[in-house]
Short mmCIF file of C-alpha atoms in Angstrom, two decimals:
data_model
loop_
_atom_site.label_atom_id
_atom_site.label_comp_id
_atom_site.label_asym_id
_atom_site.label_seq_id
_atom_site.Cartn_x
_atom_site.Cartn_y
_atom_site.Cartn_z
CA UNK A 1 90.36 144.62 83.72
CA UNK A 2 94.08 144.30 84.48
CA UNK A 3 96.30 145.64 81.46
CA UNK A 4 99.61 146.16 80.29
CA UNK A 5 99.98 149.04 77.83
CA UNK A 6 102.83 151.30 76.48
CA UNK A 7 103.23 155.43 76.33
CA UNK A 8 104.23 155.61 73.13
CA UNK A 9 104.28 153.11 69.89
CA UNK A 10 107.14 154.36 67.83
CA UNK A 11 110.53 156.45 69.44
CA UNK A 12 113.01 157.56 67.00
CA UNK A 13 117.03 158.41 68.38
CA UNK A 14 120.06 158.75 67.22
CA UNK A 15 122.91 156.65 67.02
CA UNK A 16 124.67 156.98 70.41
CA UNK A 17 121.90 158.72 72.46
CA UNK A 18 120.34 156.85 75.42
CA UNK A 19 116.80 155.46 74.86
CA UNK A 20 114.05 155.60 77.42
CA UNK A 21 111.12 153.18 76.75
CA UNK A 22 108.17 153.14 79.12
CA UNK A 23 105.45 151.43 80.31
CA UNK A 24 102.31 151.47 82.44
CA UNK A 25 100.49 148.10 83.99
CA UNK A 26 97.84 147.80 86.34
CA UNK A 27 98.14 145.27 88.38
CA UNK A 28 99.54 145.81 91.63
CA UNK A 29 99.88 142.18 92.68
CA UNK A 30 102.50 141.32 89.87
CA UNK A 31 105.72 140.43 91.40
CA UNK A 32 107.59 140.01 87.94
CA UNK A 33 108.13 141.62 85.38
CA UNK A 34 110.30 141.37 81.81
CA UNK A 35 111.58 143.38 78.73
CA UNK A 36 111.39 141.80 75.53
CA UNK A 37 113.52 142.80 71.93
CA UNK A 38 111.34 141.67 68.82
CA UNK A 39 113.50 142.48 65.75
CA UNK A 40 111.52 141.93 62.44
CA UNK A 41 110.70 138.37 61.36
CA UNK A 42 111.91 137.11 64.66
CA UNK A 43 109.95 135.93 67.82
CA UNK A 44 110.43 138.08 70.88
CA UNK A 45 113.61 137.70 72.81
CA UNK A 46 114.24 137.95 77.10
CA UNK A 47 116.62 141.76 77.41
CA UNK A 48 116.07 141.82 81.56
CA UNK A 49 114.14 141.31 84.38
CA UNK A 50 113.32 142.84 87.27
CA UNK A 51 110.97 141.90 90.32
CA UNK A 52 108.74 143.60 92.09
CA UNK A 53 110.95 144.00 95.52
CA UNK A 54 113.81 145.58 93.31
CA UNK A 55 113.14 149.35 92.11
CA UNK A 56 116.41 149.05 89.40
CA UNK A 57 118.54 146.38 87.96
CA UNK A 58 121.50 147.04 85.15
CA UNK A 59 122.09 144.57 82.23
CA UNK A 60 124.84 145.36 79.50
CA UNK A 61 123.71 148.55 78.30
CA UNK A 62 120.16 148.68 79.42
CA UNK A 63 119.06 148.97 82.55
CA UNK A 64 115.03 148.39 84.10
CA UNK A 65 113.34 150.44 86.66
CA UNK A 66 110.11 149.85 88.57
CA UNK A 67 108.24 152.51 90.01
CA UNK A 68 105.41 150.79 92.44
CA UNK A 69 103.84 153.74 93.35
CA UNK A 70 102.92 154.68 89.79
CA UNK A 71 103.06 151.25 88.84
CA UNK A 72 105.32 152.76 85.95
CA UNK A 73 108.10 149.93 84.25
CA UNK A 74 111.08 151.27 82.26
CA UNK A 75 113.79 150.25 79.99
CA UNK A 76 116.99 152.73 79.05
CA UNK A 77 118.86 151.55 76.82
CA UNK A 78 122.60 153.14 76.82
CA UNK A 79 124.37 154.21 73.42
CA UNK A 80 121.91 153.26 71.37
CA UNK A 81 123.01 151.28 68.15
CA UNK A 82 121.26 150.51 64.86
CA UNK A 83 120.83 146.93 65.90
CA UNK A 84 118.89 147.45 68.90
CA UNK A 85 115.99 148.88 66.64
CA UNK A 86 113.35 146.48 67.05
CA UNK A 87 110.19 146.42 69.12
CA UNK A 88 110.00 146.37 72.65
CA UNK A 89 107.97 144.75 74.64
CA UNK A 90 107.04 144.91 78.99
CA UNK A 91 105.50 141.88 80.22
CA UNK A 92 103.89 141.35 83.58
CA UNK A 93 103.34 138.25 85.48
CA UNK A 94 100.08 137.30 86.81
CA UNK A 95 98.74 133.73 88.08
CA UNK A 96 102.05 132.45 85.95
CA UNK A 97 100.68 133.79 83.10
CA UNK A 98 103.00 136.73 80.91
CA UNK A 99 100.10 139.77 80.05
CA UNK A 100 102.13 141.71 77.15
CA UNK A 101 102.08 145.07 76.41
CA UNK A 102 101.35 146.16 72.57
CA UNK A 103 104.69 146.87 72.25
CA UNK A 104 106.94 150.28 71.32
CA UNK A 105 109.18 150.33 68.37
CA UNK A 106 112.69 151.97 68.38
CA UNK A 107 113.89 153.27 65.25
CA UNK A 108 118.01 154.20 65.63
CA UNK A 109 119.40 156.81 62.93
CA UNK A 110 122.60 156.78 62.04
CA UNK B 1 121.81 127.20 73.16
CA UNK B 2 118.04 126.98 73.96
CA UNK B 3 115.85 126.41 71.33
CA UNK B 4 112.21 126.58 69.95
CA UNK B 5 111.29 125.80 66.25
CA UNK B 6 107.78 126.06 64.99
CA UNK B 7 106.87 124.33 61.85
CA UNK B 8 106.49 126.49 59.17
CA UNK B 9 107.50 130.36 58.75
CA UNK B 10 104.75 131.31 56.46
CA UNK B 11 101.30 129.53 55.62
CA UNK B 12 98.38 130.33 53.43
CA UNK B 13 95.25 128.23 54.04
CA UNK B 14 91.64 128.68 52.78
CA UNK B 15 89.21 129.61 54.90
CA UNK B 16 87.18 125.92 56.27
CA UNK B 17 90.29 124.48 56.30
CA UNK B 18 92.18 122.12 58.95
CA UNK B 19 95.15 124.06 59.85
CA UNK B 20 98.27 122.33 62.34
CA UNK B 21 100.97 124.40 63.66
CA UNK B 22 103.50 122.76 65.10
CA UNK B 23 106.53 123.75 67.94
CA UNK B 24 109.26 121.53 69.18
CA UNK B 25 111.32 122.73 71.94
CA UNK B 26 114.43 121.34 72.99
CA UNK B 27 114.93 121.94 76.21
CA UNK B 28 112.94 119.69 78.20
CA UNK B 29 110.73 122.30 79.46
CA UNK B 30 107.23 121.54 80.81
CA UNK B 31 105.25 124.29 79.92
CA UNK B 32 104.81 125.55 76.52
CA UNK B 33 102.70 128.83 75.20
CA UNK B 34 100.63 129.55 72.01
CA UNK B 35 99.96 133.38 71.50
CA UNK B 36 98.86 135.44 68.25
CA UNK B 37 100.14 137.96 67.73
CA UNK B 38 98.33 141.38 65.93
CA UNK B 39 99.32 144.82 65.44
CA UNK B 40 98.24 146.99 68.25
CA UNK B 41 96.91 144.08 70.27
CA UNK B 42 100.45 142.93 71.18
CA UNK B 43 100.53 139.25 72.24
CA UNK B 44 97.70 137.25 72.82
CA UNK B 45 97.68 133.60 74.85
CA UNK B 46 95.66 130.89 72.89
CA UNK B 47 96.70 127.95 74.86
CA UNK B 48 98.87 126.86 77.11
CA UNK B 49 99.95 123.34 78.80
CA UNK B 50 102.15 122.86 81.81
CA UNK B 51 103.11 119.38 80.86
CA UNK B 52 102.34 116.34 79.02
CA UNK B 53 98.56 116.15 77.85
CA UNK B 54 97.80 118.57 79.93
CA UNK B 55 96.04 121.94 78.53
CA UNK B 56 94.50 125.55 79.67
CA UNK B 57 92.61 127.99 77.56
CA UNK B 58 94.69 130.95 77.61
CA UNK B 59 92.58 134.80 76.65
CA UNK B 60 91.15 133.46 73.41
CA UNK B 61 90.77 129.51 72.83
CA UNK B 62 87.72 130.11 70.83
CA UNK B 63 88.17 128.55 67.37
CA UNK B 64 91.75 126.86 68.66
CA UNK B 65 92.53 123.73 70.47
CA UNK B 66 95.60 122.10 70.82
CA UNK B 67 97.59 118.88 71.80
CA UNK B 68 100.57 117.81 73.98
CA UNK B 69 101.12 114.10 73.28
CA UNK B 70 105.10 114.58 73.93
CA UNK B 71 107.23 117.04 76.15
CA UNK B 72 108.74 118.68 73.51
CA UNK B 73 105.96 119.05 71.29
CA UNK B 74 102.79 120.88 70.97
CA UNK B 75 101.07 121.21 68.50
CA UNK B 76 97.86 124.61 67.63
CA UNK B 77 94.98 123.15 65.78
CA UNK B 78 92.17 125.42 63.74
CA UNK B 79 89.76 123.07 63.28
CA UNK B 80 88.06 125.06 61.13
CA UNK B 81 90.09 127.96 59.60
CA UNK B 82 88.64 131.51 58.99
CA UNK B 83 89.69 134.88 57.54
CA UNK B 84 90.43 136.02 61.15
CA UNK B 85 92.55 134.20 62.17
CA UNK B 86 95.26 135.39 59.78
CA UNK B 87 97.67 136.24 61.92
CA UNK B 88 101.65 135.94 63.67
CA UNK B 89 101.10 132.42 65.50
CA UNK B 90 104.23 132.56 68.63
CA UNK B 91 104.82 129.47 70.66
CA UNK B 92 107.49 129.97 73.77
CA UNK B 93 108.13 127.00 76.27
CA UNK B 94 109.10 127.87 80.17
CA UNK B 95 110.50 125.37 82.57
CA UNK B 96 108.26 124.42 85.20
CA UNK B 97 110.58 124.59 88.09
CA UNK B 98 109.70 128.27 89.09
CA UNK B 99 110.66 130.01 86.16
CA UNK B 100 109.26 132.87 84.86
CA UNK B 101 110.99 134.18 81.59
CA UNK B 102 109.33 131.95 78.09
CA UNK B 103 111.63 131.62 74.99
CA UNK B 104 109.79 132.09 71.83
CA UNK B 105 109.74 130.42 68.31
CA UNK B 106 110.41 132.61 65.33
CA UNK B 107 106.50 132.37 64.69
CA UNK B 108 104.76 131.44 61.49
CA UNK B 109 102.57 134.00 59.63
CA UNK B 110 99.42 132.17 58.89
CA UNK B 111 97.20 133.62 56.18
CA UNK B 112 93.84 132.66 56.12
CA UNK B 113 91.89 133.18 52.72
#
């Protein structure tokens, strides 16, 4: 079946280095996609977007990138900071419906 | 500032029990989400209604229903609640007019004994 799934479940930086979170999905027919922040005891909350005829788009400090041919979704964050550990989250759309990935969590060191 | 508010943060039921979670959005969107949410599963849709008494089983309806009497309002029922379905309970609401991003509630950890 069609699925949304992250590399790797935990990524541990520094304070001040760039973060790279990825994620694989499956379905080639999803046109949107989003990047969620989930920060403990919180629901999840929108970072950026991007859709499917767009390869990059830049936000404050992060920045998506779609790679169709892999059918590879990224999210760099920039100067990482203790408050943007939380976990992440790639979403896909398909039939209207958001298909989550299990989520990555980003633990910043100061 | 957009807004979603679920009913309760945390919840302990016994298992057989009724159990009604309740979201309120303020937005005056049409559609509105349930999801659980589990570690390593990631989120999960329940339910989901794109307006007013409307309703679709989302991924897994089985041992859920729900209600949408009012816009802003809709409500996750467990008719009949059981050990697993402890879990984070997420509603999110979307506007209808295209939209594609959902803002979520801060949830409400139900435990189920």
């Amino acid at each position: 079946g069609e699925s949304v799934g992250l590399h790797l479940p935990t990524l541990s930086v520094q304070e001040g280095d760039n973060s790279i979170i990825n994620c694989a999905y499956s379905n080639s027919a999803s046109d949107y996609f989003i990047w969620y922040k989930q920060e403990s005891g919180k629901g999840p909350q929108f970072i950026i977007d991007i859709r499917s005829n767009m390869d990059k788009r830049q936000g404050q400090r992060v920045t998506v990138l779609l790679n169709k041919t892999v059918k590879h979704l990224s999210l760099q964050i920039a100067a990482t900071q203790p408050g943007d550990s939380a976990v992440y989250f790639c979403a896909e759309t398909s039939f209207q419906k958001l298909v989550f990935g299990t989520g990555t969590r980003l633990l910043v060191s100061p | 500032d957009v807004k979603v508010t679920q009913s309760s943060r945390y919840l302990v039921k016994r298992t057989g029990e009724k159990v009604f979670l309740e979201c309120v959005q303020d937005m005056d969107h049409e559609n509105m989400f349930w999801y659980r949410q589990d570690p390593g599963l990631g989120l999960r849709l329940i339910y989901f209604s794109y307006d007013v008494k409307m309703k679709e089983k989302g991924d897994i309806p089985e041992g859920y229903s729900v209600s949408r009497e009012k816009k802003e309002r809709f409500s996750l029922i467990l008719e009949s609640a059981s050990t697993n379905q402890t879990s984070m309970y997420l509603c999110a609401s979307r506007d209808g007019q295209g939209a594609n991003e959902q803002f979520f509630g801060p949830g409400t950890r139900l435990t189920v004994l």
